[in-house]
């Protein structure tokens, strides 16, 4: 069931989209209303969730330190793994967000007879993750060409790099192949690794399948079942400039693609995909290891019951006296 | 192994790493003997004014909870979500990538899939989703949500007392999700309805009353220190001063109580006494703040604060300039990451400066507490003490980074520098098992009980395995560490898995090697064992 449900959900979404594209009059709903609604939910949803996180204070200073602290002047401290200042924290966060540093550390433990434990380097998850995320980023940026006229220089440049392996027409984008491969890898490892299967929820399979469907419909449109790109751009620019416009004959496949994207956008704020903004707020990563240099203030630091020295001495005075220990009150 | 009596190789055979095909939510917890601890005794619970004191055991069918226990816990969860951004973010952003799975020593040693850190967190996350998220409310189980029931509470008890808050998983998590934080908060929640273990509650009660977790009263403390002074005299020929509760001393020294009551901690105490005498330190011990460790931190932030308050209060009362802290693990996480926030600002203290070398400890200017390894490394670097490494030639040393000094402070090179200057033979364990990737002793965070021994041996297996590796390769026979729980729990672990390896502190090695002015010729080390070539 955990696997069946996401599959069914994707199927329903595609059927709904095809239905929308086929029934006359519904194109405004699918081409204009849903995209605006989805982007609104996406933006407001993320803001809402991030504000909700931000409203809870950070009571304690709890970075996970992964390198030598700054202490004595002659001991070399690790500026990135144990940052003691803001530039170090920025460096650490950048490494985490841009390079997935923690995941790069990943190891695989194996128990051999004896028992003997061995830890091997294991970079496949890191590789799959980084390929997926960067392909996604490039693809999203490439799509800006549909929303802007003239097309920004960096988008054209990106397009050129991505289409480096041009063989005939249309030029093939490397990222199209990479994202599908990475998504399949991430999906299959959940399925075939028994540990991953055990921990996976329907909400872990669903986004993978959703993004995969978006990629596949996109690829179909570009390379196989071509849609009228001029019409698509007219629609996109219409949305972007708040002058919505529905061109004729954009194609059923396009509506499927667009609707899947709408679902992804609207789903995003309520899902684990929030790890994207969440990493910025993770207190084990975004705090400097300087808590003995600089006092961290907890806004709700409430008083607690304590056992004072006076109470202690009152209880043990006789024995302390007999043992010759100094007293505050004789 | 009183409970299971498994031999090491038999125990290893039981570890399968097989995950069932059934949904994990459909499996009720099975409490296996040897893998959990006794519940808190009513007397201690009452003394601390904690909720629901009663006689009960985890295996009882009826836990005698208050009628509205579920409401209490959910309300407690709501309150903590609003007070801890960490909790809120960690509940929301896990993608279940599985990178943490085989990083946990308890998972490695038990193969129990619910010991994967991700699963441990999911035990709470599932309840969070059910009551605090829209998707969970609508989609229920399909969104990974489940209702809080008595079976869920029992599962929490079992698995959140199978976590030592070592934070190794947090190193590997791409979002830095910290299971220690989740464990501590779930233990807080359970504590709201009186679900706790005795080896936390009773030490906390002792610490509250007597200042230390062993419940040693002031005169007993003095006896211990006096005894150590005599013992040191018989080894070195020097009678050192060990002032207690002395007002106006320059430095207050606080160390875990096991140092003056436990073995092998005791040899490290002798090391401290010798060192402080040799450099002529103006310092004092305290009977009121006679515990560095903080068992409160194993159960709630409030009790952590309550016990920790004694350090600053005593420093203020005695009028010292700053505080020096001994070898301890979680004590140092609290001092480094919590103390100033909880009980500061320490504006009545001065920024720490070594009276011997004049070095200002720039990294402690706010909290005003220095780690003994920082202090001693500075002494050595400045040539203020003379160390005769050959007196440690009996030992082939390796160093176990204790979880908290490594992953909360980044105190990595200081102890190594000291060891390398105090002995001739030092060998590192494999890199995936030391420094920030160090493995827990398997008994931290209040889990070092006899009834939990099997789980401790399981959890300690990765550490023991790495020690065994250097023992076979280099003949290592001394496992150095800077944590009192390590010193208490690594010896049985070594005996079980490795054999022939002693456990001891870094300052025991310093004490052995320390050349003292006017000392008699040393014929034994601090353990009273003959030095090489000085016997027969």
PDB file of C-alpha atoms in Angstrom, chain B residues 118-320:
ATOM      1  CA  UNK B 118      15.884   7.798  11.594  1.00  0.00           C
ATOM      2  CA  UNK B 119      13.484   5.254  13.090  1.00  0.00           C
ATOM      3  CA  UNK B 120      14.095   6.447  16.620  1.00  0.00           C
ATOM      4  CA  UNK B 121      13.016   9.900  15.511  1.00  0.00           C
ATOM      5  CA  UNK B 122      10.097   8.501  13.503  1.00  0.00           C
ATOM      6  CA  UNK B 123       8.717   7.031  16.718  1.00  0.00           C
ATOM      7  CA  UNK B 124       8.039  10.605  17.818  1.00  0.00           C
ATOM      8  CA  UNK B 125       7.523  12.041  14.349  1.00  0.00           C
ATOM      9  CA  UNK B 126       4.621   9.687  13.695  1.00  0.00           C
ATOM     10  CA  UNK B 127       2.802  11.041  16.735  1.00  0.00           C
ATOM     11  CA  UNK B 128       3.725  14.609  15.793  1.00  0.00           C
ATOM     12  CA  UNK B 129       2.242  14.094  12.339  1.00  0.00           C
ATOM     13  CA  UNK B 130      -0.929  12.639  13.766  1.00  0.00           C
ATOM     14  CA  UNK B 131      -1.678  15.535  16.064  1.00  0.00           C
ATOM     15  CA  UNK B 132       0.185  18.518  14.660  1.00  0.00           C
ATOM     16  CA  UNK B 133       0.187  18.336  10.850  1.00  0.00           C
ATOM     17  CA  UNK B 134      -2.568  18.687   8.305  1.00  0.00           C
ATOM     18  CA  UNK B 135      -1.370  15.817   6.130  1.00  0.00           C
ATOM     19  CA  UNK B 136      -1.205  13.492   9.113  1.00  0.00           C
ATOM     20  CA  UNK B 137      -4.664  14.439  10.281  1.00  0.00           C
ATOM     21  CA  UNK B 138      -6.169  13.772   6.845  1.00  0.00           C
ATOM     22  CA  UNK B 139      -4.118  10.892   5.486  1.00  0.00           C
ATOM     23  CA  UNK B 140      -3.290   9.143   8.742  1.00  0.00           C
ATOM     24  CA  UNK B 141      -1.092   6.121   8.354  1.00  0.00           C
ATOM     25  CA  UNK B 142      -0.373   6.867   4.702  1.00  0.00           C
ATOM     26  CA  UNK B 143       1.293  10.072   5.761  1.00  0.00           C
ATOM     27  CA  UNK B 144       3.246   8.181   8.393  1.00  0.00           C
ATOM     28  CA  UNK B 145       0.995   9.272  11.229  1.00  0.00           C
ATOM     29  CA  UNK B 146      -0.207   7.219  14.185  1.00  0.00           C
ATOM     30  CA  UNK B 147      -2.036   7.822  17.385  1.00  0.00           C
ATOM     31  CA  UNK B 148      -0.261   7.989  20.716  1.00  0.00           C
ATOM     32  CA  UNK B 149      -1.215   4.811  22.579  1.00  0.00           C
ATOM     33  CA  UNK B 150       0.187   2.970  25.551  1.00  0.00           C
ATOM     34  CA  UNK B 151       2.062   0.692  23.140  1.00  0.00           C
ATOM     35  CA  UNK B 152       3.637   3.710  21.518  1.00  0.00           C
ATOM     36  CA  UNK B 153       4.661   4.999  24.944  1.00  0.00           C
ATOM     37  CA  UNK B 154       6.235   1.648  25.754  1.00  0.00           C
ATOM     38  CA  UNK B 155       8.085   1.710  22.470  1.00  0.00           C
ATOM     39  CA  UNK B 156       9.338   5.202  23.318  1.00  0.00           C
ATOM     40  CA  UNK B 157      10.567   4.010  26.688  1.00  0.00           C
ATOM     41  CA  UNK B 158      12.453   1.093  25.165  1.00  0.00           C
ATOM     42  CA  UNK B 159      14.090   2.936  22.297  1.00  0.00           C
ATOM     43  CA  UNK B 160      14.671   6.363  23.816  1.00  0.00           C
ATOM     44  CA  UNK B 161      16.494   4.580  26.607  1.00  0.00           C
ATOM     45  CA  UNK B 162      18.539   2.839  23.928  1.00  0.00           C
ATOM     46  CA  UNK B 163      20.101   6.095  22.810  1.00  0.00           C
ATOM     47  CA  UNK B 164      23.143   7.540  24.545  1.00  0.00           C
ATOM     48  CA  UNK B 165      22.789  11.017  23.048  1.00  0.00           C
ATOM     49  CA  UNK B 166      26.235  10.592  21.453  1.00  0.00           C
ATOM     50  CA  UNK B 167      25.303  12.582  18.307  1.00  0.00           C
ATOM     51  CA  UNK B 168      27.300  10.476  15.868  1.00  0.00           C
ATOM     52  CA  UNK B 169      24.299  10.258  13.548  1.00  0.00           C
ATOM     53  CA  UNK B 170      24.053  14.023  13.519  1.00  0.00           C
ATOM     54  CA  UNK B 171      27.504  14.252  11.925  1.00  0.00           C
ATOM     55  CA  UNK B 172      26.312  12.292   8.902  1.00  0.00           C
ATOM     56  CA  UNK B 173      22.815  13.732   8.556  1.00  0.00           C
ATOM     57  CA  UNK B 174      22.629  16.081   5.571  1.00  0.00           C
ATOM     58  CA  UNK B 175      20.430  18.403   7.666  1.00  0.00           C
ATOM     59  CA  UNK B 176      22.193  17.920  10.959  1.00  0.00           C
ATOM     60  CA  UNK B 177      19.166  16.348  12.628  1.00  0.00           C
ATOM     61  CA  UNK B 178      20.298  15.701  16.178  1.00  0.00           C
ATOM     62  CA  UNK B 179      18.881  12.559  17.765  1.00  0.00           C
ATOM     63  CA  UNK B 180      20.276  13.597  21.150  1.00  0.00           C
ATOM     64  CA  UNK B 181      17.944  16.584  21.097  1.00  0.00           C
ATOM     65  CA  UNK B 182      14.975  14.412  20.194  1.00  0.00           C
ATOM     66  CA  UNK B 183      15.872  11.800  22.801  1.00  0.00           C
ATOM     67  CA  UNK B 184      16.218  14.377  25.547  1.00  0.00           C
ATOM     68  CA  UNK B 185      12.884  15.960  24.676  1.00  0.00           C
ATOM     69  CA  UNK B 186      11.064  12.623  24.520  1.00  0.00           C
ATOM     70  CA  UNK B 187      12.557  11.712  27.887  1.00  0.00           C
ATOM     71  CA  UNK B 188      11.196  15.042  29.159  1.00  0.00           C
ATOM     72  CA  UNK B 189       7.766  14.112  27.813  1.00  0.00           C
ATOM     73  CA  UNK B 190       7.843  10.661  29.397  1.00  0.00           C
ATOM     74  CA  UNK B 191       8.971  12.190  32.640  1.00  0.00           C
ATOM     75  CA  UNK B 192       5.803  14.308  32.701  1.00  0.00           C
ATOM     76  CA  UNK B 193       3.841  11.140  33.409  1.00  0.00           C
ATOM     77  CA  UNK B 194       6.453   9.491  35.624  1.00  0.00           C
ATOM     78  CA  UNK B 195       8.101   7.216  33.067  1.00  0.00           C
ATOM     79  CA  UNK B 196      11.822   7.234  33.808  1.00  0.00           C
ATOM     80  CA  UNK B 197      14.699   5.019  34.893  1.00  0.00           C
ATOM     81  CA  UNK B 198      16.328   4.775  38.278  1.00  0.00           C
ATOM     82  CA  UNK B 199      19.922   5.189  37.186  1.00  0.00           C
ATOM     83  CA  UNK B 200      18.971   8.702  36.160  1.00  0.00           C
ATOM     84  CA  UNK B 201      16.437   9.699  38.808  1.00  0.00           C
ATOM     85  CA  UNK B 202      18.400   8.532  41.833  1.00  0.00           C
ATOM     86  CA  UNK B 203      21.740  10.050  40.779  1.00  0.00           C
ATOM     87  CA  UNK B 204      19.893  13.309  40.079  1.00  0.00           C
ATOM     88  CA  UNK B 205      18.350  13.208  43.543  1.00  0.00           C
ATOM     89  CA  UNK B 206      21.769  12.505  45.058  1.00  0.00           C
ATOM     90  CA  UNK B 207      23.370  15.322  43.104  1.00  0.00           C
ATOM     91  CA  UNK B 208      20.642  17.687  44.178  1.00  0.00           C
ATOM     92  CA  UNK B 209      21.084  16.868  47.839  1.00  0.00           C
ATOM     93  CA  UNK B 210      24.773  16.141  48.320  1.00  0.00           C
ATOM     94  CA  UNK B 211      26.287  17.782  45.280  1.00  0.00           C
ATOM     95  CA  UNK B 212      27.376  14.557  43.611  1.00  0.00           C
ATOM     96  CA  UNK B 213      25.605  11.648  42.000  1.00  0.00           C
ATOM     97  CA  UNK B 214      27.060   9.020  44.318  1.00  0.00           C
ATOM     98  CA  UNK B 215      25.517  10.743  47.321  1.00  0.00           C
ATOM     99  CA  UNK B 216      28.854  11.266  49.061  1.00  0.00           C
ATOM    100  CA  UNK B 217      28.469  13.653  51.973  1.00  0.00           C
ATOM    101  CA  UNK B 218      31.033  16.387  52.706  1.00  0.00           C
ATOM    102  CA  UNK B 219      33.015  14.435  55.274  1.00  0.00           C
ATOM    103  CA  UNK B 220      33.149  11.442  52.936  1.00  0.00           C
ATOM    104  CA  UNK B 221      34.438  13.697  50.211  1.00  0.00           C
ATOM    105  CA  UNK B 222      37.179  14.979  52.485  1.00  0.00           C
ATOM    106  CA  UNK B 223      38.138  11.443  53.478  1.00  0.00           C
ATOM    107  CA  UNK B 224      38.508  10.450  49.842  1.00  0.00           C
ATOM    108  CA  UNK B 225      40.692  13.390  48.974  1.00  0.00           C
ATOM    109  CA  UNK B 226      42.810  12.906  52.121  1.00  0.00           C
ATOM    110  CA  UNK B 227      43.230   9.259  51.270  1.00  0.00           C
ATOM    111  CA  UNK B 228      44.363  10.129  47.754  1.00  0.00           C
ATOM    112  CA  UNK B 229      46.856  12.622  49.164  1.00  0.00           C
ATOM    113  CA  UNK B 230      48.331   9.887  51.361  1.00  0.00           C
ATOM    114  CA  UNK B 231      48.439   7.437  48.502  1.00  0.00           C
ATOM    115  CA  UNK B 232      50.219   9.961  46.292  1.00  0.00           C
ATOM    116  CA  UNK B 233      52.733  10.531  49.054  1.00  0.00           C
ATOM    117  CA  UNK B 234      53.534   6.841  49.247  1.00  0.00           C
ATOM    118  CA  UNK B 235      54.210   6.780  45.493  1.00  0.00           C
ATOM    119  CA  UNK B 236      56.093  10.057  45.105  1.00  0.00           C
ATOM    120  CA  UNK B 237      57.292  10.852  48.579  1.00  0.00           C
ATOM    121  CA  UNK B 238      55.582  14.222  48.385  1.00  0.00           C
ATOM    122  CA  UNK B 239      52.700  15.331  50.549  1.00  0.00           C
ATOM    123  CA  UNK B 240      50.558  17.638  48.441  1.00  0.00           C
ATOM    124  CA  UNK B 241      48.013  20.213  49.576  1.00  0.00           C
ATOM    125  CA  UNK B 242      44.404  19.651  48.529  1.00  0.00           C
ATOM    126  CA  UNK B 243      42.315  22.559  49.813  1.00  0.00           C
ATOM    127  CA  UNK B 244      38.557  22.050  50.114  1.00  0.00           C
ATOM    128  CA  UNK B 245      35.906  24.798  50.180  1.00  0.00           C
ATOM    129  CA  UNK B 246      38.690  27.387  50.463  1.00  0.00           C
ATOM    130  CA  UNK B 247      37.455  30.930  50.018  1.00  0.00           C
ATOM    131  CA  UNK B 248      39.605  33.260  47.982  1.00  0.00           C
ATOM    132  CA  UNK B 249      41.416  30.554  46.026  1.00  0.00           C
ATOM    133  CA  UNK B 250      42.206  31.611  42.487  1.00  0.00           C
ATOM    134  CA  UNK B 251      40.622  28.619  40.780  1.00  0.00           C
ATOM    135  CA  UNK B 252      37.738  26.277  41.566  1.00  0.00           C
ATOM    136  CA  UNK B 253      38.358  22.760  40.306  1.00  0.00           C
ATOM    137  CA  UNK B 254      35.330  20.590  39.461  1.00  0.00           C
ATOM    138  CA  UNK B 255      35.539  17.035  38.230  1.00  0.00           C
ATOM    139  CA  UNK B 256      33.156  14.057  38.098  1.00  0.00           C
ATOM    140  CA  UNK B 257      32.602  12.451  41.493  1.00  0.00           C
ATOM    141  CA  UNK B 258      33.715   9.072  40.184  1.00  0.00           C
ATOM    142  CA  UNK B 259      37.241  10.540  40.029  1.00  0.00           C
ATOM    143  CA  UNK B 260      37.475  10.427  43.817  1.00  0.00           C
ATOM    144  CA  UNK B 261      35.409   7.294  44.318  1.00  0.00           C
ATOM    145  CA  UNK B 262      35.817   5.013  41.321  1.00  0.00           C
ATOM    146  CA  UNK B 263      38.566   2.985  39.705  1.00  0.00           C
ATOM    147  CA  UNK B 264      40.327   3.578  37.312  1.00  0.00           C
ATOM    148  CA  UNK B 265      39.188   7.214  37.659  1.00  0.00           C
ATOM    149  CA  UNK B 266      41.105   7.403  40.886  1.00  0.00           C
ATOM    150  CA  UNK B 267      44.524   7.267  39.192  1.00  0.00           C
ATOM    151  CA  UNK B 268      43.552  10.316  37.187  1.00  0.00           C
ATOM    152  CA  UNK B 269      42.720  12.061  40.461  1.00  0.00           C
ATOM    153  CA  UNK B 270      46.232  11.275  41.659  1.00  0.00           C
ATOM    154  CA  UNK B 271      47.469  12.798  38.410  1.00  0.00           C
ATOM    155  CA  UNK B 272      45.523  16.024  39.045  1.00  0.00           C
ATOM    156  CA  UNK B 273      46.813  16.284  42.617  1.00  0.00           C
ATOM    157  CA  UNK B 274      50.418  15.786  41.524  1.00  0.00           C
ATOM    158  CA  UNK B 275      50.113  18.271  38.683  1.00  0.00           C
ATOM    159  CA  UNK B 276      48.467  21.019  40.751  1.00  0.00           C
ATOM    160  CA  UNK B 277      51.116  20.651  43.423  1.00  0.00           C
ATOM    161  CA  UNK B 278      53.969  20.761  40.955  1.00  0.00           C
ATOM    162  CA  UNK B 279      52.840  23.996  39.326  1.00  0.00           C
ATOM    163  CA  UNK B 280      51.857  25.510  42.676  1.00  0.00           C
ATOM    164  CA  UNK B 281      48.269  26.135  41.661  1.00  0.00           C
ATOM    165  CA  UNK B 282      46.152  28.206  44.054  1.00  0.00           C
ATOM    166  CA  UNK B 283      42.946  26.221  43.774  1.00  0.00           C
ATOM    167  CA  UNK B 284      40.193  24.608  45.765  1.00  0.00           C
ATOM    168  CA  UNK B 285      37.899  21.612  45.646  1.00  0.00           C
ATOM    169  CA  UNK B 286      34.265  22.012  46.619  1.00  0.00           C
ATOM    170  CA  UNK B 287      32.001  19.625  48.476  1.00  0.00           C
ATOM    171  CA  UNK B 288      28.880  21.504  47.387  1.00  0.00           C
ATOM    172  CA  UNK B 289      29.841  21.452  43.704  1.00  0.00           C
ATOM    173  CA  UNK B 290      31.456  18.048  43.978  1.00  0.00           C
ATOM    174  CA  UNK B 291      30.144  16.707  40.706  1.00  0.00           C
ATOM    175  CA  UNK B 292      31.064  17.668  37.187  1.00  0.00           C
ATOM    176  CA  UNK B 293      28.661  15.203  35.640  1.00  0.00           C
ATOM    177  CA  UNK B 294      25.069  16.188  35.214  1.00  0.00           C
ATOM    178  CA  UNK B 295      22.589  13.329  35.214  1.00  0.00           C
ATOM    179  CA  UNK B 296      19.857  15.956  34.962  1.00  0.00           C
ATOM    180  CA  UNK B 297      20.870  16.434  31.352  1.00  0.00           C
ATOM    181  CA  UNK B 298      19.800  12.843  30.640  1.00  0.00           C
ATOM    182  CA  UNK B 299      16.224  13.572  31.509  1.00  0.00           C
ATOM    183  CA  UNK B 300      15.295  17.251  31.186  1.00  0.00           C
ATOM    184  CA  UNK B 301      16.596  20.722  30.499  1.00  0.00           C
ATOM    185  CA  UNK B 302      15.198  21.915  33.824  1.00  0.00           C
ATOM    186  CA  UNK B 303      17.029  19.324  35.898  1.00  0.00           C
ATOM    187  CA  UNK B 304      20.148  19.997  33.845  1.00  0.00           C
ATOM    188  CA  UNK B 305      19.885  23.631  34.868  1.00  0.00           C
ATOM    189  CA  UNK B 306      19.077  22.816  38.455  1.00  0.00           C
ATOM    190  CA  UNK B 307      22.213  20.701  38.948  1.00  0.00           C
ATOM    191  CA  UNK B 308      24.459  22.859  36.831  1.00  0.00           C
ATOM    192  CA  UNK B 309      23.555  25.941  38.884  1.00  0.00           C
ATOM    193  CA  UNK B 310      25.886  24.740  41.654  1.00  0.00           C
ATOM    194  CA  UNK B 311      29.016  25.405  39.623  1.00  0.00           C
ATOM    195  CA  UNK B 312      28.549  29.155  39.248  1.00  0.00           C
ATOM    196  CA  UNK B 313      26.905  29.493  42.660  1.00  0.00           C
ATOM    197  CA  UNK B 314      29.906  27.905  44.349  1.00  0.00           C
ATOM    198  CA  UNK B 315      32.421  29.867  42.285  1.00  0.00           C
ATOM    199  CA  UNK B 316      30.662  33.022  43.394  1.00  0.00           C
ATOM    200  CA  UNK B 317      30.483  32.000  47.052  1.00  0.00           C
ATOM    201  CA  UNK B 318      34.145  31.049  47.193  1.00  0.00           C
ATOM    202  CA  UNK B 319      35.181  34.159  45.296  1.00  0.00           C
ATOM    203  CA  UNK B 320      37.423  32.385  42.793  1.00  0.00           C
TER     204      UNK B 320
END
